[in-house]
CSV table of N, CA and C and ligand atoms in Angstrom, one decimal:
chain,number,residue,atom,x,y,z
A,1,MET,N,-2.2,13.3,42.5
A,1,MET,CA,-2.1,12.8,41.0
A,1,MET,C,-1.1,13.8,40.2
A,2,LYS,N,-0.3,13.2,39.5
A,2,LYS,CA,0.8,13.7,38.9
A,2,LYS,C,0.8,13.6,37.4
A,3,ILE,N,0.7,14.7,36.5
A,3,ILE,CA,0.5,14.5,35.2
A,3,ILE,C,1.6,15.5,34.8
A,4,GLN,N,2.2,15.1,33.4
A,4,GLN,CA,3.3,15.6,32.7
A,4,GLN,C,2.5,16.1,31.2
A,5,ILE,N,2.7,17.5,30.9
A,5,ILE,CA,2.3,18.0,29.8
A,5,ILE,C,3.4,18.2,28.8
A,6,ILE,N,3.3,17.4,27.7
A,6,ILE,CA,4.4,17.9,26.9
A,6,ILE,C,3.9,18.5,25.6
A,7,ASN,N,4.5,19.5,25.3
A,7,ASN,CA,4.3,20.3,23.9
A,7,ASN,C,5.5,20.3,23.0
A,8,GLY,N,5.2,19.9,21.6
A,8,GLY,CA,6.4,19.8,20.8
A,8,GLY,C,6.5,20.9,20.4
A,9,PRO,N,7.1,20.7,18.8
A,9,PRO,CA,7.8,21.9,17.9
A,9,PRO,C,6.7,22.9,17.8
A,10,ASN,N,7.3,24.1,17.8
A,10,ASN,CA,6.6,25.5,17.6
A,10,ASN,C,5.5,25.8,18.8
A,11,LEU,N,5.2,24.9,19.6
A,11,LEU,CA,4.2,25.4,20.5
A,11,LEU,C,4.8,26.4,21.6
A,12,ASN,N,6.0,26.5,21.5
A,12,ASN,CA,6.8,27.6,22.4
A,12,ASN,C,6.2,28.9,21.8
A,13,LEU,N,5.7,28.9,20.6
A,13,LEU,CA,5.2,30.1,20.0
A,13,LEU,C,3.7,30.6,20.3
A,14,LEU,N,2.9,29.8,21.0
A,14,LEU,CA,1.7,29.7,21.2
A,14,LEU,C,1.4,31.2,21.7
A,15,GLY,N,0.5,31.8,21.2
A,15,GLY,CA,-0.1,33.2,21.4
A,15,GLY,C,0.6,34.2,20.6
A,16,VAL,N,1.6,33.7,19.7
A,16,VAL,CA,2.1,34.5,18.6
A,16,VAL,C,2.0,33.9,17.3
A,17,ARG,N,2.0,32.4,17.4
A,17,ARG,CA,2.3,31.8,16.2
A,17,ARG,C,0.7,31.7,15.6
A,18,GLU,N,0.4,32.1,14.3
A,18,GLU,CA,-0.9,32.0,13.8
A,18,GLU,C,-1.9,31.9,14.7
A,19,PRO,N,-2.4,33.2,15.4
A,19,PRO,CA,-3.3,33.1,16.3
A,19,PRO,C,-4.9,32.9,16.0
A,20,GLY,N,-5.0,33.0,14.7
A,20,GLY,CA,-6.3,32.9,14.0
A,20,GLY,C,-6.6,31.3,14.4
A,21,VAL,N,-5.4,30.6,14.3
A,21,VAL,CA,-5.6,29.1,14.4
A,21,VAL,C,-5.3,28.6,15.8
A,22,TYR,N,-4.5,29.2,16.6
A,22,TYR,CA,-3.9,28.7,17.9
A,22,TYR,C,-4.5,29.7,19.0
A,23,GLY,N,-5.0,30.7,18.8
A,23,GLY,CA,-5.5,31.6,19.8
A,23,GLY,C,-4.2,32.6,20.3
A,24,GLY,N,-4.6,33.5,21.1
A,24,GLY,CA,-3.9,34.4,21.4
A,24,GLY,C,-3.2,34.4,22.5
A,25,VAL,N,-3.3,33.1,23.3
A,25,VAL,CA,-2.9,33.2,24.7
A,25,VAL,C,-1.5,32.2,24.7
A,26,GLY,N,-0.5,32.8,25.3
A,26,GLY,CA,0.8,31.7,25.5
A,26,GLY,C,0.6,30.7,26.3
A,27,PHE,N,1.3,29.6,26.5
A,27,PHE,CA,1.2,28.6,27.2
A,27,PHE,C,1.4,28.8,28.6
A,28,ASP,N,2.4,29.7,28.9
A,28,ASP,CA,2.7,30.0,30.2
A,28,ASP,C,1.5,30.7,31.1
A,29,ALA,N,0.8,31.4,30.2
A,29,ALA,CA,-0.5,32.3,30.9
A,29,ALA,C,-1.4,31.1,31.2
A,30,TYR,N,-1.6,30.2,30.1
A,30,TYR,CA,-2.8,29.1,30.4
A,30,TYR,C,-2.5,28.2,31.5
A,31,LEU,N,-1.2,27.8,31.5
A,31,LEU,CA,-0.9,27.0,32.6
A,31,LEU,C,-1.0,27.5,34.0
A,32,VAL,N,-0.9,28.6,34.3
A,32,VAL,CA,-1.4,29.3,35.6
A,32,VAL,C,-2.8,28.9,36.1
A,33,ARG,N,-3.6,29.2,34.7
A,33,ARG,CA,-5.2,28.9,34.8
A,33,ARG,C,-5.3,27.4,35.2
A,34,LEU,N,-4.7,26.7,34.6
A,34,LEU,CA,-4.8,25.3,34.8
A,34,LEU,C,-4.5,24.7,36.0
A,35,GLU,N,-3.3,25.4,36.6
A,35,GLU,CA,-3.0,25.0,37.9
A,35,GLU,C,-4.0,25.5,39.1
A,36,ALA,N,-4.4,26.6,38.7
A,36,ALA,CA,-5.4,27.1,39.6
A,36,ALA,C,-6.7,26.4,39.5
A,37,ALA,N,-7.1,26.0,38.4
A,37,ALA,CA,-8.4,24.9,38.2
A,37,ALA,C,-8.1,23.6,38.7
A,38,TYR,N,-6.7,23.1,39.0
A,38,TYR,CA,-6.7,21.8,39.6
A,38,TYR,C,-5.6,22.0,40.7
A,39,PRO,N,-6.0,22.3,41.9
A,39,PRO,CA,-4.9,22.5,43.0
A,39,PRO,C,-4.5,21.1,43.2
A,40,ASP,N,-5.1,20.3,43.2
A,40,ASP,CA,-5.0,18.9,43.9
A,40,ASP,C,-4.0,18.0,42.6
A,41,ILE,N,-3.9,18.4,41.7
A,41,ILE,CA,-3.1,17.8,40.6
A,41,ILE,C,-1.6,18.6,40.7
A,42,GLU,N,-0.6,17.5,40.6
A,42,GLU,CA,0.7,18.2,40.3
A,42,GLU,C,0.9,18.2,38.9
A,43,ILE,N,1.0,19.4,38.2
A,43,ILE,CA,1.3,19.5,36.8
A,43,ILE,C,2.6,19.7,36.5
A,44,HIS,N,3.2,18.9,35.6
A,44,HIS,CA,4.6,19.3,35.2
A,44,HIS,C,4.4,19.7,33.7
A,45,TYR,N,5.3,20.8,33.4
A,45,TYR,CA,5.1,21.1,31.9
A,45,TYR,C,6.6,21.0,31.2
A,46,PHE,N,6.5,20.6,30.0
A,46,PHE,CA,7.8,20.4,29.4
A,46,PHE,C,7.5,20.7,27.8
A,47,GLN,N,8.6,21.6,27.2
A,47,GLN,CA,8.1,21.9,25.7
A,47,GLN,C,9.5,21.6,25.0
A,48,SER,N,9.6,21.1,23.8
A,48,SER,CA,10.8,21.0,23.2
A,48,SER,C,10.5,21.0,21.7
A,49,ASN,N,11.3,21.5,20.9
A,49,ASN,CA,11.3,21.5,19.4
A,49,ASN,C,12.0,20.2,18.9
A,50,ILE,N,12.6,19.6,19.8
A,50,ILE,CA,13.6,18.5,19.4
A,50,ILE,C,12.9,17.1,19.7
A,51,GLU,N,12.8,16.2,18.5
A,51,GLU,CA,12.1,15.1,18.8
A,51,GLU,C,12.6,13.9,19.9
A,52,GLY,N,14.2,14.1,20.1
A,52,GLY,CA,14.5,13.1,20.9
A,52,GLY,C,14.5,13.5,22.5
A,53,GLU,N,14.3,14.9,22.8
A,53,GLU,CA,14.2,15.5,24.1
A,53,GLU,C,12.6,15.0,24.3
A,54,ILE,N,11.6,14.8,23.6
A,54,ILE,CA,10.3,14.8,23.7
A,54,ILE,C,10.2,13.3,24.3
A,55,ILE,N,11.1,12.4,23.3
A,55,ILE,CA,11.2,10.7,23.7
A,55,ILE,C,11.8,10.6,25.2
A,56,ASP,N,12.8,11.3,25.4
A,56,ASP,CA,13.4,11.4,26.5
A,56,ASP,C,12.5,11.5,27.9
A,57,ARG,N,11.5,12.7,27.7
A,57,ARG,CA,10.5,13.0,28.7
A,57,ARG,C,9.6,12.0,28.8
A,58,ILE,N,9.2,11.4,27.5
A,58,ILE,CA,8.1,10.5,27.8
A,58,ILE,C,8.7,9.2,28.6
A,59,HIS,N,9.9,9.0,28.4
A,59,HIS,CA,10.7,7.7,29.1
A,59,HIS,C,10.7,8.2,30.5
A,60,ALA,N,11.3,9.3,31.0
A,60,ALA,CA,11.4,9.8,32.1
A,60,ALA,C,10.1,10.0,33.1
A,61,THR,N,8.9,10.1,32.4
A,61,THR,CA,7.9,10.3,33.3
A,61,THR,C,6.9,9.1,33.1
A,62,GLY,N,6.8,8.3,32.1
A,62,GLY,CA,6.0,7.2,31.7
A,62,GLY,C,6.0,6.1,32.7
A,63,PHE,N,6.8,6.1,33.6
A,63,PHE,CA,6.6,4.9,34.6
A,63,PHE,C,6.4,5.5,36.2
A,64,SER,N,6.2,6.7,36.3
A,64,SER,CA,6.0,7.1,37.6
A,64,SER,C,4.8,8.1,37.6
A,65,PHE,N,4.7,8.8,36.3
A,65,PHE,CA,3.4,9.8,36.5
A,65,PHE,C,2.2,9.0,36.2
A,66,ASP,N,1.0,9.7,36.6
A,66,ASP,CA,-0.5,9.0,36.4
A,66,ASP,C,-0.8,9.1,35.0
A,67,GLY,N,-0.3,9.9,34.2
A,67,GLY,CA,-0.6,10.1,32.8
A,67,GLY,C,0.1,11.4,32.1
A,68,ILE,N,0.3,11.4,30.8
A,68,ILE,CA,1.0,12.3,30.1
A,68,ILE,C,0.0,12.9,29.2
A,69,VAL,N,-0.1,14.2,29.0
A,69,VAL,CA,-0.9,15.1,27.9
A,69,VAL,C,-0.1,15.5,26.6
A,70,LEU,N,-0.1,14.9,25.7
A,70,LEU,CA,0.8,15.1,24.7
A,70,LEU,C,0.4,16.0,23.5
A,71,ASN,N,0.9,17.0,23.2
A,71,ASN,CA,0.6,17.5,21.9
A,71,ASN,C,2.0,17.5,21.1
A,72,ALA,N,2.2,16.7,20.3
A,72,ALA,CA,3.4,16.4,19.6
A,72,ALA,C,3.6,17.2,18.3
A,73,GLY,N,2.6,18.4,18.1
A,73,GLY,CA,2.7,19.3,17.3
A,73,GLY,C,2.7,18.6,15.8
A,74,ALA,N,3.7,19.0,14.8
A,74,ALA,CA,3.8,18.2,13.6
A,74,ALA,C,4.6,16.9,13.8
A,75,TYR,N,5.0,16.6,14.8
A,75,TYR,CA,5.7,15.1,14.9
A,75,TYR,C,4.3,14.3,15.0
A,76,THR,N,3.2,14.7,15.5
A,76,THR,CA,2.3,13.7,15.4
A,76,THR,C,2.2,13.1,14.1
A,77,HIS,N,2.3,13.7,13.0
A,77,HIS,CA,2.2,13.2,11.6
A,77,HIS,C,3.2,12.5,11.1
A,78,THR,N,4.1,12.4,11.8
A,78,THR,CA,5.6,12.1,11.2
A,78,THR,C,6.3,11.0,12.4
A,79,SER,N,6.2,10.9,13.3
A,79,SER,CA,7.1,10.4,14.1
A,79,SER,C,6.7,8.8,14.5
A,80,VAL,N,7.4,8.0,14.0
A,80,VAL,CA,7.3,6.5,14.4
A,80,VAL,C,8.3,6.3,15.7
A,81,ALA,N,9.2,7.2,16.0
A,81,ALA,CA,9.9,7.1,17.2
A,81,ALA,C,9.0,7.6,18.2
A,82,ILE,N,8.3,8.6,18.3
A,82,ILE,CA,7.5,9.2,19.5
A,82,ILE,C,6.3,8.1,19.7
A,83,HIS,N,5.6,7.2,18.6
A,83,HIS,CA,4.7,6.2,18.7
A,83,HIS,C,5.5,5.2,19.6
A,84,ASP,N,6.5,4.7,19.0
A,84,ASP,CA,7.2,3.6,19.8
A,84,ASP,C,7.6,4.0,21.3
A,85,ALA,N,7.9,5.4,21.5
A,85,ALA,CA,8.1,5.7,23.0
A,85,ALA,C,6.9,5.7,23.8
A,86,VAL,N,5.8,6.1,23.2
A,86,VAL,CA,4.3,6.1,23.8
A,86,VAL,C,4.1,4.4,24.2
A,87,LYS,N,4.4,3.6,23.4
A,87,LYS,CA,4.2,2.3,23.4
A,87,LYS,C,5.0,1.5,24.6
A,88,SER,N,6.1,2.2,24.7
A,88,SER,CA,7.1,1.5,25.6
A,88,SER,C,6.8,1.6,27.1
A,89,ILE,N,5.9,2.8,27.3
A,89,ILE,CA,5.7,3.1,28.7
A,89,ILE,C,4.5,2.6,29.5
A,90,GLN,N,4.4,3.1,30.7
A,90,GLN,CA,3.0,2.4,31.4
A,90,GLN,C,1.8,3.3,31.5
A,91,SER,N,2.3,4.5,31.7
A,91,SER,CA,1.4,5.7,32.1
A,91,SER,C,0.4,6.0,30.8
A,92,PRO,N,-0.9,6.4,31.0
A,92,PRO,CA,-1.6,6.5,29.8
A,92,PRO,C,-1.4,8.0,29.3
A,93,VAL,N,-1.3,8.0,27.8
A,93,VAL,CA,-1.0,9.1,27.2
A,93,VAL,C,-2.3,9.5,26.4
A,94,ILE,N,-2.5,10.9,26.6
A,94,ILE,CA,-3.7,11.5,25.8
A,94,ILE,C,-3.1,12.3,24.7
A,95,GLU,N,-3.2,12.1,23.4
A,95,GLU,CA,-2.8,13.0,22.3
A,95,GLU,C,-3.9,14.2,22.3
A,96,VAL,N,-3.3,15.5,22.2
A,96,VAL,CA,-4.1,16.7,22.4
A,96,VAL,C,-3.7,17.4,20.9
A,97,HIS,N,-4.7,18.1,20.5
A,97,HIS,CA,-4.4,19.2,19.4
A,97,HIS,C,-5.3,20.4,19.9
A,98,ILE,N,-4.9,21.4,19.6
A,98,ILE,CA,-5.7,22.8,19.9
A,98,ILE,C,-6.5,22.9,18.8
A,99,SER,N,-6.3,22.8,17.6
A,99,SER,CA,-6.9,22.9,16.3
A,99,SER,C,-7.4,21.5,16.0
A,100,ASN,N,-8.8,21.6,15.2
A,100,ASN,CA,-9.3,20.5,14.8
A,100,ASN,C,-8.4,20.1,13.4
A,101,VAL,N,-7.6,19.3,13.7
A,101,VAL,CA,-6.8,18.9,12.6
A,101,VAL,C,-7.4,18.2,11.4
A,102,TYR,N,-8.6,17.8,11.6
A,102,TYR,CA,-9.4,17.1,10.5
A,102,TYR,C,-10.1,18.0,9.7
A,103,SER,N,-10.1,19.2,10.0
A,103,SER,CA,-10.5,20.3,9.0
A,103,SER,C,-9.6,21.2,8.6
A,104,ARG,N,-8.4,20.7,8.6
A,104,ARG,CA,-7.2,21.4,7.9
A,104,ARG,C,-6.7,20.7,6.9
A,105,GLU,N,-5.4,21.0,6.6
A,105,GLU,CA,-4.9,20.3,5.6
A,105,GLU,C,-4.6,18.7,5.4
A,106,PRO,N,-4.6,18.0,4.3
A,106,PRO,CA,-4.8,16.5,4.5
A,106,PRO,C,-3.8,15.9,5.3
A,107,PHE,N,-2.4,16.6,5.2
A,107,PHE,CA,-1.3,16.0,5.8
A,107,PHE,C,-1.5,16.1,7.3
A,108,ARG,N,-2.3,16.7,7.8
A,108,ARG,CA,-2.6,16.8,9.3
A,108,ARG,C,-3.9,15.8,9.8
A,109,HIS,N,-4.3,14.9,9.0
A,109,HIS,CA,-5.5,14.1,9.0
A,109,HIS,C,-5.0,12.9,9.6
A,110,GLN,N,-3.8,12.5,9.4
A,110,GLN,CA,-3.1,11.2,10.1
A,110,GLN,C,-2.3,11.6,11.3
A,111,SER,N,-2.6,10.7,12.1
A,111,SER,CA,-1.7,10.5,13.3
A,111,SER,C,-0.8,9.3,13.4
A,112,LEU,N,0.2,9.4,13.7
A,112,LEU,CA,1.0,8.3,13.9
A,112,LEU,C,1.1,7.8,15.5
A,113,LEU,N,0.6,8.8,16.1
A,113,LEU,CA,0.5,8.7,17.5
A,113,LEU,C,-0.8,8.0,18.1
A,114,ALA,N,-1.9,8.4,17.5
A,114,ALA,CA,-3.1,8.2,18.0
A,114,ALA,C,-3.3,6.5,18.5
A,115,ALA,N,-3.0,5.6,17.6
A,115,ALA,CA,-3.2,4.3,18.1
A,115,ALA,C,-2.4,3.9,19.3
A,116,ALA,N,-1.2,4.7,19.6
A,116,ALA,CA,-0.6,4.2,20.8
A,116,ALA,C,-1.3,4.9,22.0
A,117,CYS,N,-2.0,6.0,21.8
A,117,CYS,CA,-2.4,6.8,23.0
A,117,CYS,C,-3.8,6.0,23.5
A,118,ARG,N,-4.3,6.5,24.6
A,118,ARG,CA,-5.5,6.1,25.4
A,118,ARG,C,-6.8,6.8,24.6
A,119,GLY,N,-6.3,8.2,24.0
A,119,GLY,CA,-7.7,8.5,23.3
A,119,GLY,C,-6.9,10.0,22.7
A,120,VAL,N,-7.8,10.8,22.1
A,120,VAL,CA,-7.5,11.8,21.4
A,120,VAL,C,-8.2,13.0,21.7
A,121,ILE,N,-7.8,14.3,21.6
A,121,ILE,CA,-8.7,15.5,22.1
A,121,ILE,C,-8.3,16.5,21.1
A,122,ALA,N,-9.1,16.9,20.3
A,122,ALA,CA,-8.7,17.8,19.0
A,122,ALA,C,-9.7,18.6,18.9
A,123,GLY,N,-9.4,20.1,18.9
A,123,GLY,CA,-10.1,20.9,18.1
A,123,GLY,C,-10.9,21.9,19.1
A,124,PHE,N,-10.6,22.0,20.4
A,124,PHE,CA,-11.1,22.6,21.4
A,124,PHE,C,-10.4,24.0,21.9
A,125,GLY,N,-9.3,24.2,20.8
A,125,GLY,CA,-8.5,25.4,21.3
A,125,GLY,C,-7.8,25.0,22.8
A,126,MET,N,-7.3,25.9,23.3
A,126,MET,CA,-6.4,25.5,24.6
A,126,MET,C,-7.1,24.7,25.7
A,127,ASP,N,-8.6,24.9,25.4
A,127,ASP,CA,-9.5,23.9,26.4
A,127,ASP,C,-9.0,22.5,26.3
A,128,SER,N,-8.5,22.2,25.0
A,128,SER,CA,-8.3,20.5,24.8
A,128,SER,C,-7.3,20.0,25.9
A,129,TYR,N,-6.3,21.0,26.3
A,129,TYR,CA,-5.7,20.2,27.6
A,129,TYR,C,-6.7,20.2,28.7
A,130,ARG,N,-7.4,21.1,29.2
A,130,ARG,CA,-7.9,20.8,30.3
A,130,ARG,C,-9.0,19.6,30.1
A,131,LEU,N,-9.5,19.5,28.9
A,131,LEU,CA,-10.3,18.2,28.7
A,131,LEU,C,-9.4,16.9,28.7
A,132,ALA,N,-8.2,16.8,28.3
A,132,ALA,CA,-7.3,15.8,28.4
A,132,ALA,C,-7.1,15.5,29.9
A,133,ILE,N,-6.9,16.5,30.8
A,133,ILE,CA,-6.8,16.4,32.2
A,133,ILE,C,-8.0,15.5,32.8
A,134,GLU,N,-9.2,16.0,32.3
A,134,GLU,CA,-10.4,15.2,32.8
A,134,GLU,C,-10.5,13.9,32.2
A,135,ALA,N,-10.0,13.5,31.1
A,135,ALA,CA,-10.0,12.2,30.9
A,135,ALA,C,-8.9,11.3,31.5
A,136,LEU,N,-7.8,12.0,31.8
A,136,LEU,CA,-6.7,11.3,32.6
A,136,LEU,C,-7.3,10.8,34.1
A,137,ARG,N,-8.1,12.0,34.5
A,137,ARG,CA,-8.6,11.7,35.8
A,137,ARG,C,-9.5,10.4,35.9
A,138,LEU,N,-10.4,10.1,34.8
A,138,LEU,CA,-11.4,9.2,34.8
A,138,LEU,C,-10.6,8.1,34.5
A,139,ALA,N,-9.6,8.1,33.5
A,139,ALA,CA,-8.5,6.9,33.3
A,139,ALA,C,-8.1,6.3,34.7
A,140,VAL,N,-7.6,7.3,35.4
A,140,VAL,CA,-6.9,7.1,36.8
A,140,VAL,C,-8.1,6.4,37.9
A,141,ASN,N,-9.2,6.9,37.8
A,141,ASN,CA,-10.3,6.6,38.6
A,141,ASN,C,-10.9,5.1,38.5
A,142,CYS,N,-10.7,4.7,37.2
A,142,CYS,CA,-11.5,3.6,36.9
A,142,CYS,C,-10.8,2.2,36.6
B,201,DQA,C1,-1.1,20.9,16.4
B,201,DQA,C2,-1.6,20.5,15.0
B,201,DQA,C3,-0.3,20.0,14.4
B,201,DQA,O1,-1.1,19.6,12.9
B,201,DQA,C4,0.5,21.2,14.1
B,201,DQA,O2,1.7,20.7,13.3
B,201,DQA,C5,0.9,21.8,15.5
B,201,DQA,C6,-0.1,22.2,16.4
B,201,DQA,C7,-2.5,21.3,17.4
B,201,DQA,O3,-2.2,21.6,18.5
B,201,DQA,O4,-3.4,21.9,16.7
B,201,DQA,O5,1.8,22.2,15.8
B,201,DQA,O6,-0.8,19.9,17.1
């Protein structure tokens, strides 16, 4: 099984950025744990602060990978273009958020991506990514 994790803007600063909201672990360190927990899954990781690069990666993996775990960061709340990219591909996409966006500012309550995704996982800290992989495993096996 082959999965692409995509992190959007400012998520390169995980571990440093607002640790009270996003925790103190950087994504690279978390990825090592994730890979150890799923030795049977090929996990590819991509991060970009640029909307078009995120779209390019969705296109590049969305016809050959078994699924995409997408934390589009703030683009979640603004990007019709990422919504359209998710709609354009075949692989299932799970929208992920580290924080519980619904307990935060009202502008985070709307996702332009959720309707295009297979499902949404939010609010479980970094564990949201692991739960998304579990969801993709179920999606692929049924
Ligand atoms: C986030 C939530 C978004 O509202 C925010 O803009 C982020 C991170 C999360 O993982 O909780 O950058 O996607």
